[in-house]
Amino acid sequence: MPATDRSLRVLVVANQKGGVGKTTTAINLGTALAAVGERVLLIDSDPQGNASTGLGVGRAQRRHTLYDVLMGEKPLADAVVRTTVPGLDLTPSDPDLSGVELELGREARRSFKLRDALAPLGASGAYSYVLIDCPPSLNLLTVNAMAAADAVLVPLQCEFFALEGLTQLMRTIDLVRGSLNPGLELQGIVLTMFDRRNSLSGQVEGDVRAHFGDTVYQTVIPRNVRVSEAPSFGKPALVYDLKCAGSQAYLKLAREVVLRERRRRAKQLEAT
Ligand code: ADP
Ligand code: MG
């Protein structure tokens, strides 16, 4: 089970706001983790399929998708495709995924579909990290992701209403902890699309750090045109332009994420 297996870490990238950098973070953090030797599975849990497209996995290559897995029609292994990044695999999604909420109806284990599907991964040793890219909503897909995860990584866009909605997200994490997944932690908050020339960005950073302290990663992701261009070429920014400031920031973020996971693992081992 992901929550107890110490060699596999399942991280969910969540924020119910759209356009804050969830998919960009999932793709580029996934690529950066793979670049430092981790074996990564990125699960695209947004019916829009932006993570799939952004990794160059077109509709024709999405023979089986997360939808088939959550509906119990295929094992996860059948819905995994290689990406062009060595060490980074993908479970793609397509618009069918938006039907899951209705189709699972009142089924008893409806919130544990992803967790059940991921269960064999721990023992297989095929991956060291699973990253789940969430839709911009606190719906059944996000709840499934949180129920399956060890920790949540929250991208926060440096804009005026950044903190708005965060309370609701934290409440959802608490709810999931209280009912579905007691071990769920907050991996961290990453500030995205930081604009040095805009004083508002600095102000938002100050507010968020004052509020959330060390939970906020030291690394801040700058607004960078290369990062926004990359998906249209079906490439992570790190492949499209490794040297750009955005790619370098995601490499730094990956180091922080790994460090936090190592510390957590050490603490868990101490406790046993
Ligand atoms: P979400 O998944 O939260 O909806 P996305 O990752 O799709 O957000 O990002 C929303 C938009 O912002 C996309 O067009 C993306 O290319 C752009 N974007 C994300 N991060 C950056 C960045 N660091 N610099 C410039 N553009 C970015
Ligand atoms: Mg997205």
mmCIF file with all atom_site columns, C-alpha atoms and ligand atoms in Angstrom, residues 17-25 50 133-134 136 192-193 221-225 227-229 231 250, ligand 1:
data_model
loop_
_atom_site.group_PDB
_atom_site.id
_atom_site.type_symbol
_atom_site.label_atom_id
_atom_site.label_alt_id
_atom_site.label_comp_id
_atom_site.label_asym_id
_atom_site.label_entity_id
_atom_site.label_seq_id
_atom_site.pdbx_PDB_ins_code
_atom_site.Cartn_x
_atom_site.Cartn_y
_atom_site.Cartn_z
_atom_site.occupancy
_atom_site.B_iso_or_equiv
_atom_site.pdbx_formal_charge
_atom_site.auth_seq_id
_atom_site.auth_comp_id
_atom_site.auth_asym_id
_atom_site.auth_atom_id
_atom_site.pdbx_PDB_model_num
ATOM   1  C CA  . LYS A 1 17  ? -7.844 26.530 -9.013  1.00 0.00 ? 17  LYS A CA  1
ATOM   2  C CA  . GLY A 1 18  ? -7.204 26.162 -12.726 1.00 0.00 ? 18  GLY A CA  1
ATOM   3  C CA  . GLY A 1 19  ? -4.138 27.587 -14.426 1.00 0.00 ? 19  GLY A CA  1
ATOM   4  C CA  . VAL A 1 20  ? -1.897 27.720 -11.362 1.00 0.00 ? 20  VAL A CA  1
ATOM   5  C CA  . GLY A 1 21  ? 0.796  25.427 -12.775 1.00 0.00 ? 21  GLY A CA  1
ATOM   6  C CA  . LYS A 1 22  ? -0.283 21.943 -11.636 1.00 0.00 ? 22  LYS A CA  1
ATOM   7  C CA  . THR A 1 23  ? 0.293  20.222 -14.953 1.00 0.00 ? 23  THR A CA  1
ATOM   8  C CA  . THR A 1 24  ? 3.463  22.186 -15.690 1.00 0.00 ? 24  THR A CA  1
ATOM   9  C CA  . THR A 1 25  ? 4.777  21.189 -12.270 1.00 0.00 ? 25  THR A CA  1
ATOM   10 C CA  . ASN A 1 50  ? -2.923 18.203 -20.651 1.00 0.00 ? 50  ASN A CA  1
ATOM   11 C CA  . ASP A 1 133 ? -1.745 15.506 -11.816 1.00 0.00 ? 133 ASP A CA  1
ATOM   12 C CA  . CYS A 1 134 ? -5.201 16.585 -10.580 1.00 0.00 ? 134 CYS A CA  1
ATOM   13 C CA  . PRO A 1 136 ? -8.957 21.930 -11.148 1.00 0.00 ? 136 PRO A CA  1
ATOM   14 C CA  . THR A 1 192 ? 4.805  29.373 -9.532  1.00 0.00 ? 192 THR A CA  1
ATOM   15 C CA  . MET A 1 193 ? 4.929  31.978 -12.302 1.00 0.00 ? 193 MET A CA  1
ATOM   16 C CA  . ILE A 1 221 ? 9.378  28.842 -10.222 1.00 0.00 ? 221 ILE A CA  1
ATOM   17 C CA  . PRO A 1 222 ? 9.788  31.978 -12.359 1.00 0.00 ? 222 PRO A CA  1
ATOM   18 C CA  . ARG A 1 223 ? 7.389  32.983 -15.100 1.00 0.00 ? 223 ARG A CA  1
ATOM   19 C CA  . ASN A 1 224 ? 9.276  31.845 -18.161 1.00 0.00 ? 224 ASN A CA  1
ATOM   20 C CA  . VAL A 1 225 ? 8.144  31.845 -21.770 1.00 0.00 ? 225 VAL A CA  1
ATOM   21 C CA  . VAL A 1 227 ? 8.180  26.799 -19.952 1.00 0.00 ? 227 VAL A CA  1
ATOM   22 C CA  . SER A 1 228 ? 4.894  27.815 -21.553 1.00 0.00 ? 228 SER A CA  1
ATOM   23 C CA  . GLU A 1 229 ? 6.088  27.022 -25.099 1.00 0.00 ? 229 GLU A CA  1
ATOM   24 C CA  . PRO A 1 231 ? 3.966  21.677 -24.162 1.00 0.00 ? 231 PRO A CA  1
ATOM   25 C CA  . TYR A 1 250 ? 12.326 22.638 -11.534 1.00 0.00 ? 250 TYR A CA  1
HETATM 26 P P1  . ADP B 2 .   ? -3.025 23.916 -14.229 1.00 0.00 ? 1   ADP B P1  1
HETATM 27 O O1  . ADP B 2 .   ? -2.623 22.517 -14.534 1.00 0.00 ? 1   ADP B O1  1
HETATM 28 O O2  . ADP B 2 .   ? -2.978 24.244 -12.760 1.00 0.00 ? 1   ADP B O2  1
HETATM 29 O O3  . ADP B 2 .   ? -4.345 24.291 -14.832 1.00 0.00 ? 1   ADP B O3  1
HETATM 30 P P2  . ADP B 2 .   ? -0.937 24.681 -16.082 1.00 0.00 ? 1   ADP B P2  1
HETATM 31 O O4  . ADP B 2 .   ? 0.279  23.967 -15.617 1.00 0.00 ? 1   ADP B O4  1
HETATM 32 O O5  . ADP B 2 .   ? -1.659 24.085 -17.246 1.00 0.00 ? 1   ADP B O5  1
HETATM 33 O O6  . ADP B 2 .   ? -1.932 24.911 -14.880 1.00 0.00 ? 1   ADP B O6  1
HETATM 34 O O7  . ADP B 2 .   ? -0.510 26.180 -16.391 1.00 0.00 ? 1   ADP B O7  1
HETATM 35 C C1  . ADP B 2 .   ? -1.454 27.137 -16.852 1.00 0.00 ? 1   ADP B C1  1
HETATM 36 C C2  . ADP B 2 .   ? -0.823 27.968 -17.959 1.00 0.00 ? 1   ADP B C2  1
HETATM 37 O O8  . ADP B 2 .   ? 0.290  28.685 -17.453 1.00 0.00 ? 1   ADP B O8  1
HETATM 38 C C3  . ADP B 2 .   ? -0.289 27.112 -19.111 1.00 0.00 ? 1   ADP B C3  1
HETATM 39 O O9  . ADP B 2 .   ? -0.515 27.795 -20.302 1.00 0.00 ? 1   ADP B O9  1
HETATM 40 C C4  . ADP B 2 .   ? 1.194  27.013 -18.823 1.00 0.00 ? 1   ADP B C4  1
HETATM 41 O O10 . ADP B 2 .   ? 1.964  26.852 -19.983 1.00 0.00 ? 1   ADP B O10 1
HETATM 42 C C5  . ADP B 2 .   ? 1.467  28.356 -18.159 1.00 0.00 ? 1   ADP B C5  1
HETATM 43 N N1  . ADP B 2 .   ? 2.586  28.269 -17.195 1.00 0.00 ? 1   ADP B N1  1
HETATM 44 C C6  . ADP B 2 .   ? 2.701  27.434 -16.155 1.00 0.00 ? 1   ADP B C6  1
HETATM 45 N N2  . ADP B 2 .   ? 3.852  27.628 -15.487 1.00 0.00 ? 1   ADP B N2  1
HETATM 46 C C7  . ADP B 2 .   ? 4.495  28.628 -16.139 1.00 0.00 ? 1   ADP B C7  1
HETATM 47 C C8  . ADP B 2 .   ? 5.743  29.317 -15.946 1.00 0.00 ? 1   ADP B C8  1
HETATM 48 N N3  . ADP B 2 .   ? 6.563  29.005 -14.946 1.00 0.00 ? 1   ADP B N3  1
HETATM 49 N N4  . ADP B 2 .   ? 6.059  30.296 -16.819 1.00 0.00 ? 1   ADP B N4  1
HETATM 50 C C9  . ADP B 2 .   ? 5.217  30.619 -17.827 1.00 0.00 ? 1   ADP B C9  1
HETATM 51 N N5  . ADP B 2 .   ? 4.054  30.032 -18.073 1.00 0.00 ? 1   ADP B N5  1
HETATM 52 C C10 . ADP B 2 .   ? 3.675  29.042 -17.239 1.00 0.00 ? 1   ADP B C10 1
#
